[in-house]
């Protein structure tokens, strides 16, 4: 075991893993985290806690994760390269490990241009691949990035994100290979709406044998409305929403939108589950956490395995 | 070359509000070519200032001079006589020119009339864009001659982030994704293999992060 996390155990035992996402509040309210924790507990194996997603200031991922740990729900903290240099990242991760956090997702981070502090300075001391390498070396070599020894090393189950829908498409599987080489244990993909393109990407991933080296969790997200579908299609870089999906949302009208959004999500889960090399799903329903249990139930994922050992 | 852009006239007028006799010092190299601070721009700025001051009924005397470069002692020395007769100097060079004047003429009051924007080139008439961040340890050999430090919005060294789409960067649909450019170029060169090697964490100490930089070449010293 690399970290001994629940997520790691579930995957190692060969179960199909289910993770969700929790957005910390734009404020210091611990209650919000507690409430969302209650909503997600028992229906997923672990929960991603975003790190100032879209460059909007929110409660820190590690602090929010500590609340989850205290309530018995396993967090996957996120760490981006945007806001911290290698000194701050290593320091925060030592702290996170000391707080009992065992899963970590390494991200490049969205540019601050579209956040709520577009005038800020960004860092990008490391890129996500260098970040992964640094964290793997901290865990497996007991070394800081500078080469100095760590007495008690942080032990994380290390993940990364990958977006099969951004460009250049031919390079996307190779980029995942780089992350695998750098040292990840699992990967969560960008939200899949275009299953056909996703399957094509998985084909390239299998050709490189990456599905045997890391656990691949397909990202999915329920749509709430036609507006959201259209916004994602045209305004979110690297998001691919096919017209069929939008048509399905249009067909049910306003009243049926949320239900159809859930149905589409379950359908996509069924489809990606059949793709060889997919080890789980990651359900992203930030600010709509209450929808997750229904989706998980409908997809037949309940009860979640009790990881032993 | 160094690219610059003239500051808004109101800001310039504010700086020189208390002065009655100024020298506008241009520069005949980079900022002349990017049409921010050459002799032409010097005379345009002089007219604009005079006009504004006439309106306020506060006359001003303006001298103009544009040495070939404002970043070398021997060229700025040409400005000596004029600087000594003026209350202040409005420099239309880049930030380096302004500081060269300050160092050479410690008693002179020098103001910047130009914002130094970046190191780049004129892509076409009226369009300039950034090409180098002077990181002090060039990696262009690994990236097909396209700089990942300034042409990728996040200075990534190991390939494009997830926001790259249709050749454009996630920050703006008008901005090319630097990594798409690198990818295309390496493909043309038959060197896509370059992109499978992991480039280690960069040593930023050769960049601005290492503090003010200085280069000493013993072999060149007199
Ligand atoms: S790698 Fe560094 S030195 Fe080379 S072009 Fe880019 S910023 Fe300039
Ligand atoms: S989209 Fe391209 S240029 Fe923009 S940050 Fe990502 S890799 Fe860099």
Short mmCIF file of C-alpha atoms and ligand atoms in Angstrom, two decimals:
data_model
loop_
_atom_site.label_atom_id
_atom_site.label_comp_id
_atom_site.label_asym_id
_atom_site.label_seq_id
_atom_site.Cartn_x
_atom_site.Cartn_y
_atom_site.Cartn_z
CA UNK A 1 0.00 0.00 0.00
CA UNK A 2 1.28 3.39 -0.92
CA UNK A 3 -1.01 5.40 1.28
CA UNK A 4 -3.46 2.95 2.79
CA UNK A 5 -6.35 5.18 1.73
CA UNK A 6 -9.84 3.82 1.27
CA UNK A 7 -9.71 4.74 -2.40
CA UNK A 8 -6.47 2.84 -2.87
CA UNK A 9 -7.87 -0.22 -1.09
CA UNK A 10 -11.10 -0.20 -3.10
CA UNK A 11 -9.18 -0.02 -6.36
CA UNK A 12 -6.56 -2.57 -5.31
CA UNK A 13 -9.36 -4.97 -4.38
CA UNK A 14 -10.65 -4.68 -7.94
CA UNK A 15 -13.86 -2.82 -7.15
CA UNK A 16 -15.23 -0.24 -9.55
CA UNK A 17 -14.49 2.99 -7.68
CA UNK A 18 -16.80 5.95 -7.28
CA UNK A 19 -15.57 9.40 -6.29
CA UNK A 20 -17.36 12.72 -6.11
CA UNK A 21 -16.44 16.34 -5.82
CA UNK A 22 -17.05 18.90 -3.11
CA UNK A 23 -16.55 22.62 -3.56
CA UNK A 24 -15.52 24.39 -0.34
CA UNK A 25 -17.48 27.55 0.52
CA UNK A 26 -16.53 31.10 -0.39
CA UNK A 27 -16.27 31.83 3.28
CA UNK A 28 -15.14 30.46 6.62
CA UNK A 29 -18.30 28.47 7.35
CA UNK A 30 -17.40 24.96 8.53
CA UNK A 31 -21.09 24.04 8.64
CA UNK A 32 -21.28 24.02 4.83
CA UNK A 33 -18.59 21.35 4.68
CA UNK A 34 -20.25 19.29 7.39
CA UNK A 35 -23.59 19.37 5.58
CA UNK A 36 -22.07 18.37 2.24
CA UNK A 37 -20.11 15.64 4.01
CA UNK A 38 -23.35 14.16 5.36
CA UNK A 39 -24.86 14.26 1.88
CA UNK A 40 -21.96 12.41 0.26
CA UNK A 41 -21.03 9.99 3.03
CA UNK A 42 -21.69 6.31 2.32
CA UNK A 43 -22.38 6.80 -1.37
CA UNK A 44 -18.83 7.32 -2.64
CA UNK A 45 -15.34 6.04 -1.82
CA UNK A 46 -13.63 9.40 -1.61
CA UNK A 47 -14.34 13.04 -2.40
CA UNK A 48 -12.23 15.59 -4.27
CA UNK A 49 -11.95 18.92 -2.51
CA UNK A 50 -11.23 21.56 -5.09
CA UNK A 51 -8.32 23.99 -4.68
CA UNK A 52 -9.71 27.45 -5.54
CA UNK A 53 -11.32 26.06 -8.66
CA UNK A 54 -11.50 28.47 -11.62
CA UNK A 55 -9.19 30.71 -9.61
CA UNK A 56 -11.94 31.89 -7.29
CA UNK A 57 -10.91 32.22 -3.64
CA UNK A 58 -12.54 29.59 -1.47
CA UNK A 59 -11.76 27.83 1.79
CA UNK A 60 -8.50 25.91 1.39
CA UNK A 61 -8.71 22.37 0.10
CA UNK A 62 -6.58 21.00 2.93
CA UNK A 63 -8.54 22.74 5.67
CA UNK A 64 -11.86 21.57 4.26
CA UNK A 65 -10.43 18.07 3.87
CA UNK A 66 -9.44 18.00 7.53
CA UNK A 67 -13.11 18.56 8.39
CA UNK A 68 -14.06 15.60 6.18
CA UNK A 69 -11.47 13.40 7.88
CA UNK A 70 -12.90 14.29 11.27
CA UNK A 71 -16.35 13.28 10.03
CA UNK A 72 -15.21 9.98 8.56
CA UNK A 73 -15.46 10.77 4.84
CA UNK A 74 -12.29 10.32 2.85
CA UNK A 75 -10.99 13.39 1.00
CA UNK A 76 -8.85 13.69 -2.11
CA UNK A 77 -7.20 17.06 -1.78
CA UNK A 78 -6.30 19.00 -4.89
CA UNK A 79 -3.11 20.95 -5.37
CA UNK A 80 -2.57 23.32 -8.26
CA UNK A 81 0.66 24.87 -9.53
CA UNK A 82 -0.93 28.28 -9.89
CA UNK A 83 -0.78 29.63 -6.36
CA UNK A 84 2.20 28.04 -4.64
CA UNK A 85 5.86 27.51 -5.32
CA UNK A 86 7.70 24.29 -4.46
CA UNK A 87 8.38 25.52 -0.92
CA UNK A 88 4.73 26.20 -0.13
CA UNK A 89 3.48 23.03 -1.82
CA UNK A 90 5.83 20.73 0.08
CA UNK A 91 5.08 22.47 3.36
CA UNK A 92 1.32 22.23 2.84
CA UNK A 93 1.57 18.58 1.89
CA UNK A 94 3.54 17.70 5.01
CA UNK A 95 0.75 19.35 6.96
CA UNK A 96 -1.97 17.59 4.97
CA UNK A 97 -0.38 14.22 5.61
CA UNK A 98 -0.05 14.99 9.32
CA UNK A 99 -3.79 15.78 9.35
CA UNK A 100 -4.55 12.28 8.08
CA UNK A 101 -5.19 13.13 4.43
CA UNK A 102 -4.16 10.28 2.13
CA UNK A 103 -5.22 11.12 -1.44
CA UNK A 104 -3.90 13.93 -3.56
CA UNK A 105 -4.76 15.13 -7.02
CA UNK A 106 -2.09 17.15 -8.85
CA UNK A 107 -3.31 19.83 -11.23
CA UNK A 108 -1.87 22.60 -13.36
CA UNK A 109 -4.62 24.96 -12.23
CA UNK A 110 -6.91 27.27 -14.17
CA UNK A 111 -5.40 30.59 -15.15
CA UNK A 112 -6.39 33.40 -12.78
CA UNK A 113 -7.71 35.50 -15.65
CA UNK A 114 -11.25 34.19 -15.19
CA UNK A 115 -11.20 34.04 -11.41
CA UNK A 116 -12.13 36.75 -8.95
CA UNK A 117 -8.60 38.16 -8.69
CA UNK A 118 -7.52 38.55 -12.31
CA UNK A 119 -4.88 41.10 -11.28
CA UNK A 120 -2.95 38.62 -9.16
CA UNK A 121 0.48 37.22 -9.92
CA UNK A 122 0.58 33.52 -10.72
CA UNK A 123 3.33 31.14 -9.70
CA UNK A 124 3.76 28.06 -11.95
CA UNK A 125 7.13 27.35 -10.39
CA UNK A 126 6.43 23.72 -11.33
CA UNK A 127 4.07 22.25 -13.89
CA UNK A 128 1.75 19.38 -12.99
CA UNK A 129 4.19 16.72 -14.18
CA UNK A 130 7.05 18.15 -12.15
CA UNK A 131 4.64 18.39 -9.21
CA UNK A 132 3.81 14.69 -9.48
CA UNK A 133 7.49 13.77 -9.64
CA UNK A 134 8.25 15.86 -6.56
CA UNK A 135 5.46 14.23 -4.55
CA UNK A 136 6.43 10.73 -5.62
CA UNK A 137 10.02 11.41 -4.57
CA UNK A 138 8.82 12.75 -1.23
CA UNK A 139 6.90 9.52 -0.65
CA UNK A 140 9.12 6.86 -2.19
CA UNK A 141 12.60 8.35 -1.87
CA UNK A 142 11.90 10.31 1.32
CA UNK A 143 13.41 13.35 -0.33
CA UNK A 144 12.41 16.95 -0.73
CA UNK A 145 12.59 18.42 -4.21
CA UNK A 146 16.01 19.86 -3.38
CA UNK A 147 17.30 16.38 -2.49
CA UNK A 148 17.36 16.80 1.28
CA UNK A 149 16.01 13.92 3.32
CA UNK A 150 12.62 13.86 4.98
CA UNK A 151 12.47 12.12 8.32
CA UNK A 152 8.79 11.26 8.22
CA UNK A 153 7.56 11.28 4.66
CA UNK A 154 4.05 12.21 3.53
CA UNK A 155 2.24 9.19 2.10
CA UNK A 156 -0.26 10.00 -0.60
CA UNK A 157 -2.15 8.01 -3.20
CA UNK A 158 -1.25 10.32 -6.05
CA UNK A 159 -3.56 11.25 -8.86
CA UNK A 160 -3.72 13.58 -11.81
CA UNK A 161 -6.34 14.89 -14.16
CA UNK A 162 -6.26 14.45 -17.91
CA UNK A 163 -8.45 15.99 -20.54
CA UNK A 164 -9.01 13.74 -23.56
CA UNK A 165 -11.03 16.49 -25.22
CA UNK A 166 -8.46 19.22 -25.45
CA UNK A 167 -5.87 19.66 -28.16
CA UNK A 168 -3.67 18.41 -29.66
CA UNK A 169 -5.79 15.24 -29.39
CA UNK A 170 -3.00 12.95 -30.68
CA UNK A 171 -0.80 14.08 -27.82
CA UNK A 172 -3.27 13.55 -24.98
CA UNK A 173 -2.50 9.89 -24.29
CA UNK A 174 1.24 10.61 -24.47
CA UNK A 175 0.80 13.34 -21.92
CA UNK A 176 -0.87 10.84 -19.61
CA UNK A 177 2.09 8.53 -20.20
CA UNK A 178 4.34 11.31 -18.95
CA UNK A 179 2.25 11.63 -15.81
CA UNK A 180 2.43 7.87 -15.30
CA UNK A 181 6.18 7.99 -15.68
CA UNK A 182 6.34 10.90 -13.25
CA UNK A 183 4.59 8.74 -10.68
CA UNK A 184 0.79 8.86 -10.52
CA UNK A 185 -1.32 6.01 -9.15
CA UNK A 186 -4.66 7.10 -10.57
CA UNK A 187 -6.16 9.57 -12.98
CA UNK A 188 -9.52 11.30 -13.15
CA UNK A 189 -10.53 12.53 -16.57
CA UNK A 190 -12.31 15.65 -17.72
CA UNK A 191 -16.09 15.29 -17.85
CA UNK A 192 -17.14 12.85 -20.56
CA UNK A 193 -20.17 13.72 -22.69
CA UNK A 194 -18.65 12.61 -25.96
CA UNK A 195 -18.24 8.90 -25.23
CA UNK A 196 -17.10 8.08 -28.75
CA UNK A 197 -14.14 10.43 -28.57
CA UNK A 198 -13.39 9.25 -25.06
CA UNK A 199 -13.30 5.63 -26.26
CA UNK A 200 -10.87 6.64 -28.98
CA UNK A 201 -8.61 8.23 -26.41
CA UNK A 202 -8.83 5.10 -24.25
CA UNK A 203 -7.76 3.06 -27.23
CA UNK A 204 -4.56 5.10 -27.44
CA UNK A 205 -4.17 4.80 -23.68
CA UNK A 206 -4.41 1.01 -23.92
CA UNK A 207 -1.96 0.93 -26.80
CA UNK A 208 0.55 2.54 -24.47
CA UNK A 209 -0.39 0.05 -21.75
CA UNK A 210 -1.23 2.84 -19.34
CA UNK A 211 -4.46 1.24 -18.09
CA UNK A 212 -2.33 -1.49 -16.55
CA UNK A 213 -0.10 0.95 -14.74
CA UNK A 214 -2.66 3.34 -13.24
CA UNK A 215 -6.34 3.35 -12.34
CA UNK A 216 -8.40 5.43 -14.73
CA UNK A 217 -11.57 7.03 -13.42
CA UNK A 218 -13.83 8.59 -16.03
CA UNK A 219 -15.21 12.00 -15.12
CA UNK A 220 -18.95 12.52 -15.46
CA UNK A 221 -21.29 15.34 -14.49
CA UNK A 222 -25.07 15.67 -14.49
CA UNK A 223 -26.38 18.59 -16.51
CA UNK A 224 -28.87 20.83 -14.74
CA UNK A 225 -30.33 22.68 -17.69
CA UNK A 226 -30.05 23.36 -21.41
CA UNK A 227 -28.32 26.61 -20.55
CA UNK A 228 -25.62 24.79 -18.63
CA UNK A 229 -25.11 22.34 -21.48
CA UNK A 230 -24.74 25.13 -24.01
CA UNK A 231 -22.47 27.13 -21.74
CA UNK A 232 -20.20 24.14 -21.25
CA UNK A 233 -20.10 23.46 -24.95
CA UNK A 234 -19.17 26.95 -26.04
CA UNK A 235 -17.57 28.70 -23.09
CA UNK A 236 -15.50 26.14 -21.21
CA UNK A 237 -12.20 25.46 -22.99
CA UNK A 238 -11.51 21.77 -23.39
CA UNK A 239 -15.14 20.65 -22.90
CA UNK A 240 -16.87 18.60 -25.56
CA UNK A 241 -20.67 18.43 -25.38
CA UNK A 242 -22.15 16.74 -28.47
CA UNK A 243 -25.39 18.03 -29.98
CA UNK A 244 -27.25 14.80 -29.15
CA UNK A 245 -26.78 15.51 -25.48
CA UNK A 246 -28.07 19.06 -25.84
CA UNK A 247 -31.03 17.79 -27.89
CA UNK A 248 -31.95 15.33 -25.15
CA UNK A 249 -31.97 18.18 -22.65
CA UNK A 250 -34.05 20.41 -24.94
CA UNK A 251 -36.58 17.64 -25.59
CA UNK A 252 -37.67 17.32 -21.95
CA UNK A 253 -38.34 21.01 -21.36
CA UNK A 254 -37.52 23.02 -18.28
CA UNK A 255 -39.37 20.85 -15.76
CA UNK A 256 -37.76 17.63 -16.83
CA UNK A 257 -34.26 19.02 -17.22
CA UNK A 258 -32.75 17.98 -13.92
CA UNK A 259 -34.15 14.47 -14.14
CA UNK A 260 -32.93 14.06 -17.71
CA UNK A 261 -29.54 15.44 -16.69
CA UNK A 262 -29.32 12.64 -14.15
CA UNK A 263 -30.47 10.06 -16.70
CA UNK A 264 -27.86 11.16 -19.22
CA UNK A 265 -25.22 10.95 -16.52
CA UNK A 266 -26.24 7.39 -15.60
CA UNK A 267 -26.28 6.42 -19.29
CA UNK A 268 -22.78 7.77 -19.76
CA UNK A 269 -21.62 5.88 -16.66
CA UNK A 270 -23.03 2.64 -18.12
CA UNK A 271 -21.20 3.27 -21.38
CA UNK A 272 -17.81 4.22 -19.95
CA UNK A 273 -17.99 1.31 -17.51
CA UNK A 274 -17.87 -1.01 -20.49
CA UNK A 275 -14.71 0.54 -21.90
CA UNK A 276 -11.73 -1.66 -21.20
CA UNK A 277 -9.37 -0.09 -18.71
CA UNK A 278 -11.86 2.08 -16.82
CA UNK A 279 -11.53 1.45 -13.10
CA UNK A 280 -14.14 3.85 -11.79
CA UNK A 281 -16.08 7.04 -12.20
CA UNK A 282 -15.64 10.49 -10.79
CA UNK A 283 -18.94 12.34 -10.45
CA UNK A 284 -18.57 16.10 -10.57
CA UNK A 285 -21.63 17.82 -9.23
CA UNK A 286 -20.17 20.84 -7.50
CA UNK A 287 -22.89 22.89 -5.76
CA UNK A 288 -25.35 20.08 -6.56
CA UNK A 289 -23.93 17.45 -4.23
CA UNK A 290 -27.37 16.12 -3.29
CA UNK A 291 -27.77 14.63 -6.75
CA UNK A 292 -24.86 12.22 -6.33
CA UNK A 293 -26.57 9.59 -4.17
CA UNK A 294 -29.39 9.21 -6.70
CA UNK A 295 -26.98 8.75 -9.58
CA UNK A 296 -24.87 6.26 -7.66
CA UNK A 297 -27.95 4.30 -6.69
CA UNK A 298 -29.39 4.28 -10.20
CA UNK A 299 -26.06 3.14 -11.58
CA UNK A 300 -26.16 0.21 -9.18
CA UNK A 301 -23.08 1.19 -7.19
CA UNK A 302 -24.61 0.89 -3.72
CA UNK A 303 -23.65 -0.12 -1.16
CA UNK A 304 -20.05 0.98 -1.45
CA UNK A 305 -17.49 -1.66 -0.50
CA UNK A 306 -16.16 -1.48 3.02
CA UNK A 307 -12.44 -1.52 2.44
CA UNK A 308 -10.72 -3.81 4.86
CA UNK A 309 -7.16 -3.86 6.16
CA UNK B 1 13.86 43.98 -29.22
CA UNK B 2 12.31 45.79 -26.28
CA UNK B 3 8.72 46.76 -26.92
CA UNK B 4 7.13 49.76 -25.28
CA UNK B 5 3.99 51.82 -25.41
CA UNK B 6 3.57 55.49 -24.62
CA UNK B 7 1.76 56.24 -21.40
CA UNK B 8 -1.60 58.05 -21.59
CA UNK B 9 -1.14 61.81 -21.98
CA UNK B 10 -2.98 62.62 -18.74
CA UNK B 11 -0.57 60.50 -16.74
CA UNK B 12 2.40 62.21 -18.41
CA UNK B 13 0.92 65.68 -17.79
CA UNK B 14 0.47 64.77 -14.13
CA UNK B 15 4.15 63.88 -13.75
CA UNK B 16 5.42 67.13 -15.18
CA UNK B 17 2.74 69.43 -13.72
CA UNK B 18 5.16 71.40 -11.58
CA UNK B 19 7.84 71.89 -14.25
CA UNK B 20 8.22 74.76 -16.74
CA UNK B 21 11.19 73.59 -18.74
CA UNK B 22 11.69 69.98 -19.69
CA UNK B 23 13.71 67.85 -22.03
CA UNK B 24 11.94 65.06 -23.83
CA UNK B 25 14.58 62.44 -24.49
CA UNK B 26 13.77 59.79 -27.08
CA UNK B 27 15.68 56.68 -28.02
CA UNK B 28 16.62 55.78 -31.58
CA UNK B 29 16.68 52.00 -31.19
CA UNK B 30 13.99 49.58 -29.95
CA UNK B 31 11.28 52.04 -28.96
CA UNK B 32 11.82 53.99 -32.18
CA UNK B 33 11.13 50.89 -34.23
CA UNK B 34 8.01 50.02 -32.24
CA UNK B 35 6.90 53.62 -32.59
CA UNK B 36 6.71 54.43 -28.91
CA UNK B 37 9.66 56.70 -28.25
CA UNK B 38 11.67 57.60 -31.35
CA UNK B 39 12.24 61.19 -32.53
CA UNK B 40 8.84 61.26 -34.24
CA UNK B 41 7.05 60.28 -31.05
CA UNK B 42 9.14 62.81 -29.13
CA UNK B 43 7.89 65.67 -31.27
CA UNK B 44 4.29 64.41 -31.16
CA UNK B 45 4.41 64.26 -27.37
CA UNK B 46 5.99 67.72 -27.21
CA UNK B 47 3.13 69.21 -29.25
CA UNK B 48 0.52 67.44 -27.17
CA UNK B 49 2.03 68.72 -23.94
CA UNK B 50 2.30 72.29 -25.27
CA UNK B 51 -1.29 72.23 -26.39
CA UNK B 52 -2.53 70.98 -23.04
CA UNK B 53 -0.45 73.49 -21.12
CA UNK B 54 -1.59 76.35 -23.35
CA UNK B 55 -5.17 75.46 -22.58
CA UNK B 56 -4.38 75.65 -18.88
CA UNK B 57 -2.51 78.91 -19.55
CA UNK B 58 0.61 77.46 -17.97
CA UNK B 59 3.34 77.84 -20.52
CA UNK B 60 6.12 75.32 -20.82
CA UNK B 61 9.42 75.21 -22.64
CA UNK B 62 10.27 71.89 -24.21
CA UNK B 63 13.61 70.74 -25.61
CA UNK B 64 13.80 67.57 -27.68
CA UNK B 65 16.61 65.17 -28.38
CA UNK B 66 16.85 61.54 -29.44
CA UNK B 67 20.21 59.82 -29.06
CA UNK B 68 20.80 56.59 -30.96
CA UNK B 69 20.44 54.66 -27.72
CA UNK B 70 19.48 55.68 -24.23
CA UNK B 71 21.00 52.62 -22.59
CA UNK B 72 24.69 53.37 -23.07
CA UNK B 73 26.80 55.97 -21.31
CA UNK B 74 28.43 57.29 -24.47
CA UNK B 75 25.11 58.03 -26.16
CA UNK B 76 23.35 59.57 -23.18
CA UNK B 77 26.32 61.87 -22.61
CA UNK B 78 25.11 63.76 -25.68
CA UNK B 79 22.14 64.90 -23.57
CA UNK B 80 24.28 66.51 -20.88
CA UNK B 81 23.96 70.18 -21.88
CA UNK B 82 20.24 70.07 -22.34
CA UNK B 83 19.61 68.14 -19.14
CA UNK B 84 21.54 70.75 -17.18
CA UNK B 85 19.33 73.59 -18.41
CA UNK B 86 16.02 71.82 -17.72
CA UNK B 87 14.00 71.17 -14.51
CA UNK B 88 13.16 67.64 -15.55
CA UNK B 89 13.61 65.00 -18.22
CA UNK B 90 10.77 63.04 -19.72
CA UNK B 91 12.33 59.87 -21.07
CA UNK B 92 10.64 58.08 -23.93
CA UNK B 93 13.04 55.16 -23.80
CA UNK B 94 12.33 51.84 -22.09
CA UNK B 95 12.82 51.52 -18.35
CA UNK B 96 16.49 50.83 -18.96
CA UNK B 97 16.93 54.18 -20.68
CA UNK B 98 15.24 56.00 -17.80
CA UNK B 99 17.60 54.37 -15.32
CA UNK B 100 20.64 55.00 -17.47
CA UNK B 101 19.83 58.74 -17.30
CA UNK B 102 19.25 58.57 -13.55
CA UNK B 103 22.62 56.91 -13.01
CA UNK B 104 24.54 59.17 -15.36
CA UNK B 105 22.91 62.40 -14.17
CA UNK B 106 22.27 61.91 -10.44
CA UNK B 107 20.85 65.42 -10.01
CA UNK B 108 18.34 65.19 -12.84
CA UNK B 109 14.68 64.49 -12.25
CA UNK B 110 13.68 61.83 -14.79
CA UNK B 111 10.16 60.59 -15.54
CA UNK B 112 9.08 57.66 -17.71
CA UNK B 113 6.74 58.52 -20.58
CA UNK B 114 6.68 54.96 -21.89
CA UNK B 115 5.52 51.67 -20.40
CA UNK B 116 8.07 48.97 -21.17
CA UNK B 117 5.91 46.02 -22.09
CA UNK B 118 7.96 43.03 -23.25
CA UNK B 119 10.75 41.52 -25.34
CA UNK B 120 9.33 40.71 -28.70
CA UNK B 121 9.02 41.47 -32.35
CA UNK B 122 6.73 43.27 -34.77
CA UNK B 123 4.64 40.42 -36.20
CA UNK B 124 3.15 42.68 -38.82
CA UNK B 125 2.56 46.41 -39.24
CA UNK B 126 1.06 47.64 -35.98
CA UNK B 127 1.20 44.29 -34.16
CA UNK B 128 3.90 43.34 -31.66
CA UNK B 129 4.14 40.20 -29.60
CA UNK B 130 6.23 38.69 -26.87
CA UNK B 131 8.93 36.12 -27.55
CA UNK B 132 11.30 35.90 -24.58
CA UNK B 133 11.12 36.30 -20.81
CA UNK B 134 14.90 36.46 -20.30
CA UNK B 135 14.78 33.43 -18.03
CA UNK B 136 18.54 33.12 -18.14
CA UNK B 137 18.61 29.47 -19.17
CA UNK B 138 17.22 29.02 -22.65
CA UNK B 139 15.29 25.85 -23.46
CA UNK B 140 14.47 26.64 -27.09
CA UNK B 141 16.58 23.65 -28.21
CA UNK B 142 14.04 21.34 -26.59
CA UNK B 143 10.89 23.04 -27.79
CA UNK B 144 11.51 23.50 -31.47
CA UNK B 145 12.55 27.12 -31.10
CA UNK B 146 9.30 28.28 -29.51
CA UNK B 147 9.49 29.64 -25.98
CA UNK B 148 7.30 27.83 -23.44
CA UNK B 149 8.12 30.36 -20.74
CA UNK B 150 6.35 33.30 -22.33
CA UNK B 151 4.26 31.77 -25.09
CA UNK B 152 2.44 29.42 -22.74
CA UNK B 153 0.30 31.42 -20.31
CA UNK B 154 1.38 29.12 -17.48
CA UNK B 155 5.05 28.68 -18.49
CA UNK B 156 4.54 24.92 -18.62
CA UNK B 157 7.53 22.81 -19.61
CA UNK B 158 5.96 19.42 -20.20
CA UNK B 159 3.24 19.91 -22.73
CA UNK B 160 -0.13 21.60 -23.06
CA UNK B 161 -2.59 21.92 -20.18
CA UNK B 162 -6.18 20.77 -20.49
CA UNK B 163 -7.36 24.18 -21.64
CA UNK B 164 -5.78 24.09 -25.08
CA UNK B 165 -8.44 24.03 -27.77
CA UNK B 166 -8.41 24.58 -31.50
CA UNK B 167 -4.90 25.96 -31.24
CA UNK B 168 -5.90 28.64 -28.78
CA UNK B 169 -5.08 29.18 -25.13
CA UNK B 170 -7.70 28.92 -22.40
CA UNK B 171 -7.13 32.53 -21.36
CA UNK B 172 -8.29 34.08 -24.62
CA UNK B 173 -9.53 32.82 -27.97
CA UNK B 174 -7.21 35.41 -29.59
CA UNK B 175 -4.10 33.99 -27.94
CA UNK B 176 -2.32 31.08 -29.60
CA UNK B 177 -1.61 28.12 -27.34
CA UNK B 178 2.18 28.10 -27.11
CA UNK B 179 2.20 24.34 -26.69
CA UNK B 180 0.12 23.76 -29.80
CA UNK B 181 2.73 25.83 -31.67
CA UNK B 182 5.51 23.76 -30.15
CA UNK B 183 3.70 20.53 -30.99
CA UNK B 184 3.12 21.53 -34.60
CA UNK B 185 6.70 22.66 -35.04
CA UNK B 186 8.18 19.48 -33.56
CA UNK B 187 5.88 17.45 -35.75
CA UNK B 188 7.16 19.26 -38.82
CA UNK B 189 10.72 18.62 -37.69
CA UNK B 190 9.95 14.95 -37.02
CA UNK B 191 10.95 15.47 -33.40
CA UNK B 192 7.79 14.66 -31.48
CA UNK B 193 9.95 12.36 -29.36
CA UNK B 194 11.13 15.48 -27.54
CA UNK B 195 7.71 15.64 -25.96
CA UNK B 196 7.95 12.29 -24.22
CA UNK B 197 10.95 13.32 -22.10
CA UNK B 198 10.09 14.86 -18.77
CA UNK B 199 11.75 18.23 -18.34
CA UNK B 200 12.73 18.51 -14.67
CA UNK B 201 11.69 21.39 -12.43
CA UNK B 202 13.29 24.53 -13.80
CA UNK B 203 16.04 26.33 -11.93
CA UNK B 204 14.48 29.78 -11.75
CA UNK B 205 17.47 31.27 -9.96
CA UNK B 206 18.85 32.43 -13.31
CA UNK B 207 15.60 34.29 -13.84
CA UNK B 208 14.33 37.35 -11.94
CA UNK B 209 13.65 35.03 -9.00
CA UNK B 210 17.36 34.93 -8.25
CA UNK B 211 17.44 38.65 -7.46
CA UNK B 212 18.81 41.52 -9.58
CA UNK B 213 21.01 40.01 -12.26
CA UNK B 214 24.46 41.02 -13.31
CA UNK B 215 26.90 39.56 -15.77
CA UNK B 216 30.65 39.99 -15.43
CA UNK B 217 33.03 38.85 -18.14
CA UNK B 218 36.59 39.00 -16.98
CA UNK B 219 37.82 38.46 -20.55
CA UNK B 220 36.10 41.63 -21.67
CA UNK B 221 37.13 43.85 -18.78
CA UNK B 222 39.65 46.61 -19.40
S1 LIG C 1 13.54 29.84 -22.72
FE1 LIG C 1 14.14 31.63 -21.50
S2 LIG C 1 15.82 32.60 -22.64
FE2 LIG C 1 14.84 31.12 -24.04
S3 LIG C 1 13.36 32.37 -25.18
FE3 LIG C 1 12.26 31.53 -23.41
S4 LIG C 1 12.47 33.04 -21.77
FE4 LIG C 1 13.94 33.55 -23.38
S1 LIG C 2 -3.78 26.54 -23.25
FE1 LIG C 2 -1.72 26.29 -24.08
S2 LIG C 2 -0.72 28.30 -23.82
FE2 LIG C 2 -2.56 28.30 -22.60
S3 LIG C 2 -1.85 27.72 -20.57
FE3 LIG C 2 -2.53 25.83 -21.57
S4 LIG C 2 -0.72 25.00 -22.57
FE4 LIG C 2 -0.25 27.10 -22.00
#
